[in-house]
């Protein structure tokens, strides 16, 4: 069974700093997708970034980028120039076909002014 | 992005009654929908995966007779909590998956806060 592990329950950084959230996963599949979602206090899940496993190039979305290491089954999220609005819960998720969308435990990120 | 509408956003029901939560994909066809339960300050726990026109696949430990899932069309899935009890109180979230080369993504409803009294 696929599992996703986020080993950092909480993180806190100062505004404008760079922060990296870690995520590892376990699967025997070769084709899958990985996501980072943000959940603000409203609890609406917001997609931050997506990575296709068949792509070697790391995905980037403005201030957000990932370090995808397929062999190591690692998928970390880097937030550059962090902003107060980045404060939220962040979840790493594994998606394989139409079968499973599984989440890690989450990391509570606080950006301090 | 695509829109997933979940209704109601909150509901209070009496113990022993049933509650139905709807999840609609408004502008795309979702062959697969996922239902989650989220406890305060915890992650989303996958309850079941439903594919249009077939029975839902439940995760281990989830009572399928208590949490009835129906995915009758490509745009609608429902979760019915039968004979609800206070321990069923939680936040329930649905997700609809859109799959395609380069466009695979899961879209989420706003969630439903269920309180059983």
Tab-separated table of C-alpha atoms in Angstrom:
chain	number	residue	atom	x	y	z
A	1	UNK	CA	0.000	0.000	0.000
A	2	UNK	CA	1.121	3.501	-0.717
A	3	UNK	CA	2.156	5.582	2.264
A	4	UNK	CA	3.201	9.192	2.536
A	5	UNK	CA	5.302	10.516	5.389
A	6	UNK	CA	5.857	14.086	6.444
A	7	UNK	CA	8.318	14.144	9.298
A	8	UNK	CA	7.958	17.796	10.262
A	9	UNK	CA	4.741	18.417	12.230
A	10	UNK	CA	5.462	22.127	12.554
A	11	UNK	CA	7.792	24.681	11.057
A	12	UNK	CA	8.205	28.371	11.575
A	13	UNK	CA	10.244	30.919	9.629
A	14	UNK	CA	10.499	34.642	9.258
A	15	UNK	CA	8.858	36.442	6.397
A	16	UNK	CA	10.987	36.538	3.217
A	17	UNK	CA	13.019	33.511	4.279
A	18	UNK	CA	13.158	30.251	2.378
A	19	UNK	CA	11.680	27.121	3.891
A	20	UNK	CA	11.734	23.497	2.786
A	21	UNK	CA	9.093	20.955	3.737
A	22	UNK	CA	10.009	17.300	3.436
A	23	UNK	CA	7.977	14.376	2.193
A	24	UNK	CA	8.784	10.755	1.504
A	25	UNK	CA	6.543	8.104	0.079
A	26	UNK	CA	6.496	4.423	-0.530
A	27	UNK	CA	5.176	2.730	-3.642
A	28	UNK	CA	5.975	-0.059	-6.018
A	29	UNK	CA	4.333	1.757	-8.906
A	30	UNK	CA	6.301	3.492	-11.625
A	31	UNK	CA	3.704	5.926	-12.917
A	32	UNK	CA	2.096	8.259	-10.432
A	33	UNK	CA	1.672	11.888	-9.466
A	34	UNK	CA	2.734	13.796	-6.410
A	35	UNK	CA	1.114	16.930	-5.094
A	36	UNK	CA	1.565	19.523	-2.440
A	37	UNK	CA	-1.651	20.977	-1.110
A	38	UNK	CA	-2.153	23.934	1.166
A	39	UNK	CA	-4.993	24.030	3.670
A	40	UNK	CA	-5.621	27.439	5.234
A	41	UNK	CA	-7.943	27.909	8.222
A	42	UNK	CA	-10.921	27.862	5.848
A	43	UNK	CA	-10.007	24.190	5.295
A	44	UNK	CA	-10.345	24.505	1.539
A	45	UNK	CA	-7.662	22.388	-0.094
A	46	UNK	CA	-5.565	24.394	-2.532
A	47	UNK	CA	-3.161	22.805	-4.995
A	48	UNK	CA	0.302	24.318	-4.666
A	49	UNK	CA	2.305	22.253	-7.114
A	50	UNK	CA	2.170	18.998	-9.037
A	51	UNK	CA	4.869	16.600	-10.223
A	52	UNK	CA	4.490	13.763	-12.700
A	53	UNK	CA	6.728	10.841	-11.796
A	54	UNK	CA	7.747	10.257	-15.410
A	55	UNK	CA	9.207	13.753	-15.618
A	56	UNK	CA	12.743	14.192	-14.393
A	57	UNK	CA	12.535	17.949	-14.324
A	58	UNK	CA	11.448	19.397	-10.998
A	59	UNK	CA	8.202	21.338	-11.081
A	60	UNK	CA	8.156	25.036	-10.246
A	61	UNK	CA	5.305	27.468	-9.693
A	62	UNK	CA	6.492	30.978	-8.997
A	63	UNK	CA	7.914	30.926	-5.447
A	64	UNK	CA	7.215	27.225	-5.033
A	65	UNK	CA	9.469	24.479	-6.310
A	66	UNK	CA	10.024	20.831	-5.583
A	67	UNK	CA	13.005	18.562	-5.292
A	68	UNK	CA	11.804	15.255	-6.678
A	69	UNK	CA	14.116	12.310	-6.113
A	70	UNK	CA	12.329	9.315	-7.597
A	71	UNK	CA	14.867	6.695	-6.612
A	72	UNK	CA	14.880	7.934	-3.035
A	73	UNK	CA	11.085	8.399	-3.101
A	74	UNK	CA	11.473	11.917	-1.819
A	75	UNK	CA	9.412	14.968	-2.745
A	76	UNK	CA	10.260	18.139	-0.848
A	77	UNK	CA	8.663	21.551	-1.276
A	78	UNK	CA	10.701	24.737	-1.218
A	79	UNK	CA	8.996	28.048	-0.616
A	80	UNK	CA	11.126	31.029	-1.486
A	81	UNK	CA	10.577	34.574	-0.258
A	82	UNK	CA	7.937	33.324	2.156
A	83	UNK	CA	4.922	35.518	2.768
A	84	UNK	CA	2.471	35.824	5.640
A	85	UNK	CA	-0.205	34.337	3.408
A	86	UNK	CA	1.789	31.142	3.150
A	87	UNK	CA	0.853	30.316	6.727
A	88	UNK	CA	-1.207	27.119	6.533
A	89	UNK	CA	-1.144	23.360	6.803
A	90	UNK	CA	0.729	21.750	3.950
A	91	UNK	CA	0.017	18.226	2.820
A	92	UNK	CA	2.016	16.046	0.501
A	93	UNK	CA	-0.122	13.660	-1.520
A	94	UNK	CA	0.396	10.623	-3.713
A	95	UNK	CA	-1.929	9.928	-6.605
A	96	UNK	CA	-1.809	6.752	-8.623
A	97	UNK	CA	-4.235	6.405	-11.483
A	98	UNK	CA	-7.847	6.385	-10.401
A	99	UNK	CA	-7.217	4.312	-7.346
A	100	UNK	CA	-5.617	6.198	-4.542
A	101	UNK	CA	-5.089	9.765	-3.418
A	102	UNK	CA	-3.247	9.467	-0.135
A	103	UNK	CA	-2.005	12.231	2.109
A	104	UNK	CA	0.851	12.652	4.515
A	105	UNK	CA	0.349	13.762	8.097
A	106	UNK	CA	0.804	17.410	7.247
A	107	UNK	CA	3.178	20.184	8.261
A	108	UNK	CA	1.897	23.269	9.984
A	109	UNK	CA	3.851	26.181	8.558
A	110	UNK	CA	3.877	29.554	10.253
A	111	UNK	CA	5.388	32.610	8.625
A	112	UNK	CA	6.290	35.236	11.210
A	113	UNK	CA	6.354	38.957	10.402
B	1	UNK	CA	-9.314	25.440	-12.097
B	2	UNK	CA	-12.218	23.063	-12.005
B	3	UNK	CA	-14.913	23.491	-9.384
B	4	UNK	CA	-16.175	20.895	-6.976
B	5	UNK	CA	-19.227	21.821	-4.964
B	6	UNK	CA	-19.905	20.035	-1.699
B	7	UNK	CA	-23.185	20.451	0.114
B	8	UNK	CA	-24.083	21.107	2.850
B	9	UNK	CA	-21.142	22.992	4.295
B	10	UNK	CA	-22.314	22.178	7.773
B	11	UNK	CA	-25.052	20.075	9.304
B	12	UNK	CA	-26.286	19.227	12.768
B	13	UNK	CA	-28.313	16.091	13.196
B	14	UNK	CA	-29.734	14.025	15.996
B	15	UNK	CA	-28.178	10.770	17.013
B	16	UNK	CA	-29.706	7.872	15.121
B	17	UNK	CA	-30.659	9.813	12.014
B	18	UNK	CA	-28.991	9.688	8.599
B	19	UNK	CA	-27.250	12.499	6.800
B	20	UNK	CA	-26.450	12.780	3.102
B	21	UNK	CA	-23.552	14.837	1.769
B	22	UNK	CA	-23.363	15.660	-1.926
B	23	UNK	CA	-20.279	16.246	-4.007
B	24	UNK	CA	-20.652	17.650	-7.509
B	25	UNK	CA	-18.072	18.387	-10.165
B	26	UNK	CA	-19.510	21.450	-11.848
B	27	UNK	CA	-17.469	21.817	-15.012
B	28	UNK	CA	-15.817	18.487	-15.650
B	29	UNK	CA	-16.588	14.803	-15.552
B	30	UNK	CA	-15.034	12.975	-12.665
B	31	UNK	CA	-14.633	9.279	-13.167
B	32	UNK	CA	-13.234	8.938	-9.685
B	33	UNK	CA	-14.196	10.611	-6.465
B	34	UNK	CA	-12.591	10.274	-3.061
B	35	UNK	CA	-14.128	10.776	0.353
B	36	UNK	CA	-12.087	11.839	3.345
B	37	UNK	CA	-12.587	12.425	6.999
B	38	UNK	CA	-10.488	14.976	8.812
B	39	UNK	CA	-10.204	15.340	12.559
B	40	UNK	CA	-9.041	18.649	14.037
B	41	UNK	CA	-5.390	19.374	13.329
B	42	UNK	CA	-4.957	16.064	11.578
B	43	UNK	CA	-4.544	14.905	8.030
B	44	UNK	CA	-7.172	13.761	5.559
B	45	UNK	CA	-7.992	10.126	6.117
B	46	UNK	CA	-9.146	8.381	2.970
B	47	UNK	CA	-12.436	6.631	3.607
B	48	UNK	CA	-13.306	5.326	0.177
B	49	UNK	CA	-12.754	5.667	-3.530
B	50	UNK	CA	-15.733	5.654	-5.829
B	51	UNK	CA	-15.818	5.170	-9.568
B	52	UNK	CA	-18.859	6.095	-11.614
B	53	UNK	CA	-21.249	3.216	-12.008
B	54	UNK	CA	-19.456	0.799	-9.719
B	55	UNK	CA	-19.303	0.037	-6.034
B	56	UNK	CA	-17.046	2.110	-3.860
B	57	UNK	CA	-13.801	0.705	-2.556
B	58	UNK	CA	-13.557	1.266	1.174
B	59	UNK	CA	-10.372	1.614	3.158
B	60	UNK	CA	-9.651	-0.830	5.903
B	61	UNK	CA	-11.537	-0.016	9.068
B	62	UNK	CA	-14.254	2.030	7.359
B	63	UNK	CA	-17.722	0.554	7.788
B	64	UNK	CA	-19.327	0.444	4.371
B	65	UNK	CA	-22.783	-0.114	5.831
B	66	UNK	CA	-22.448	3.004	7.904
B	67	UNK	CA	-20.876	5.235	5.277
B	68	UNK	CA	-22.842	4.623	2.111
B	69	UNK	CA	-21.266	6.004	-1.026
B	70	UNK	CA	-23.057	6.333	-4.327
B	71	UNK	CA	-21.466	7.561	-7.542
B	72	UNK	CA	-24.396	7.462	-9.897
B	73	UNK	CA	-23.084	9.880	-12.505
B	74	UNK	CA	-19.857	11.436	-13.699
B	75	UNK	CA	-20.671	14.623	-11.831
B	76	UNK	CA	-22.237	13.478	-8.589
B	77	UNK	CA	-21.194	11.357	-5.660
B	78	UNK	CA	-22.954	11.155	-2.320
B	79	UNK	CA	-21.907	10.043	1.127
B	80	UNK	CA	-24.651	9.016	3.516
B	81	UNK	CA	-23.817	8.617	7.167
B	82	UNK	CA	-26.403	6.176	8.433
B	83	UNK	CA	-27.595	6.015	12.038
B	84	UNK	CA	-25.200	8.760	12.972
B	85	UNK	CA	-23.673	8.890	16.421
B	86	UNK	CA	-21.674	11.604	18.182
B	87	UNK	CA	-18.409	9.837	17.318
B	88	UNK	CA	-19.251	10.386	13.639
B	89	UNK	CA	-18.949	14.110	14.171
B	90	UNK	CA	-16.135	15.296	11.955
B	91	UNK	CA	-15.153	17.242	8.880
B	92	UNK	CA	-15.818	15.343	5.655
B	93	UNK	CA	-14.189	16.331	2.359
B	94	UNK	CA	-14.750	15.028	-1.126
B	95	UNK	CA	-12.370	15.161	-4.035
B	96	UNK	CA	-13.032	14.664	-7.718
B	97	UNK	CA	-10.236	13.512	-9.962
B	98	UNK	CA	-9.661	14.692	-13.460
B	99	UNK	CA	-7.187	12.481	-15.267
B	100	UNK	CA	-5.329	13.013	-18.471
B	101	UNK	CA	-1.836	13.325	-19.797
B	102	UNK	CA	-0.315	16.396	-18.232
B	103	UNK	CA	-3.557	17.382	-16.589
B	104	UNK	CA	-4.119	14.929	-13.806
B	105	UNK	CA	-5.348	16.720	-10.751
B	106	UNK	CA	-7.698	16.293	-7.840
B	107	UNK	CA	-10.126	19.048	-6.991
B	108	UNK	CA	-11.690	19.411	-3.589
B	109	UNK	CA	-15.033	20.395	-2.238
B	110	UNK	CA	-15.344	22.926	0.530
B	111	UNK	CA	-15.942	20.234	3.118
B	112	UNK	CA	-18.865	19.436	5.395
B	113	UNK	CA	-18.759	19.826	9.122
B	114	UNK	CA	-21.028	17.203	10.644
B	115	UNK	CA	-22.119	17.499	14.249
B	116	UNK	CA	-24.191	14.720	15.743
B	117	UNK	CA	-25.993	15.611	18.958
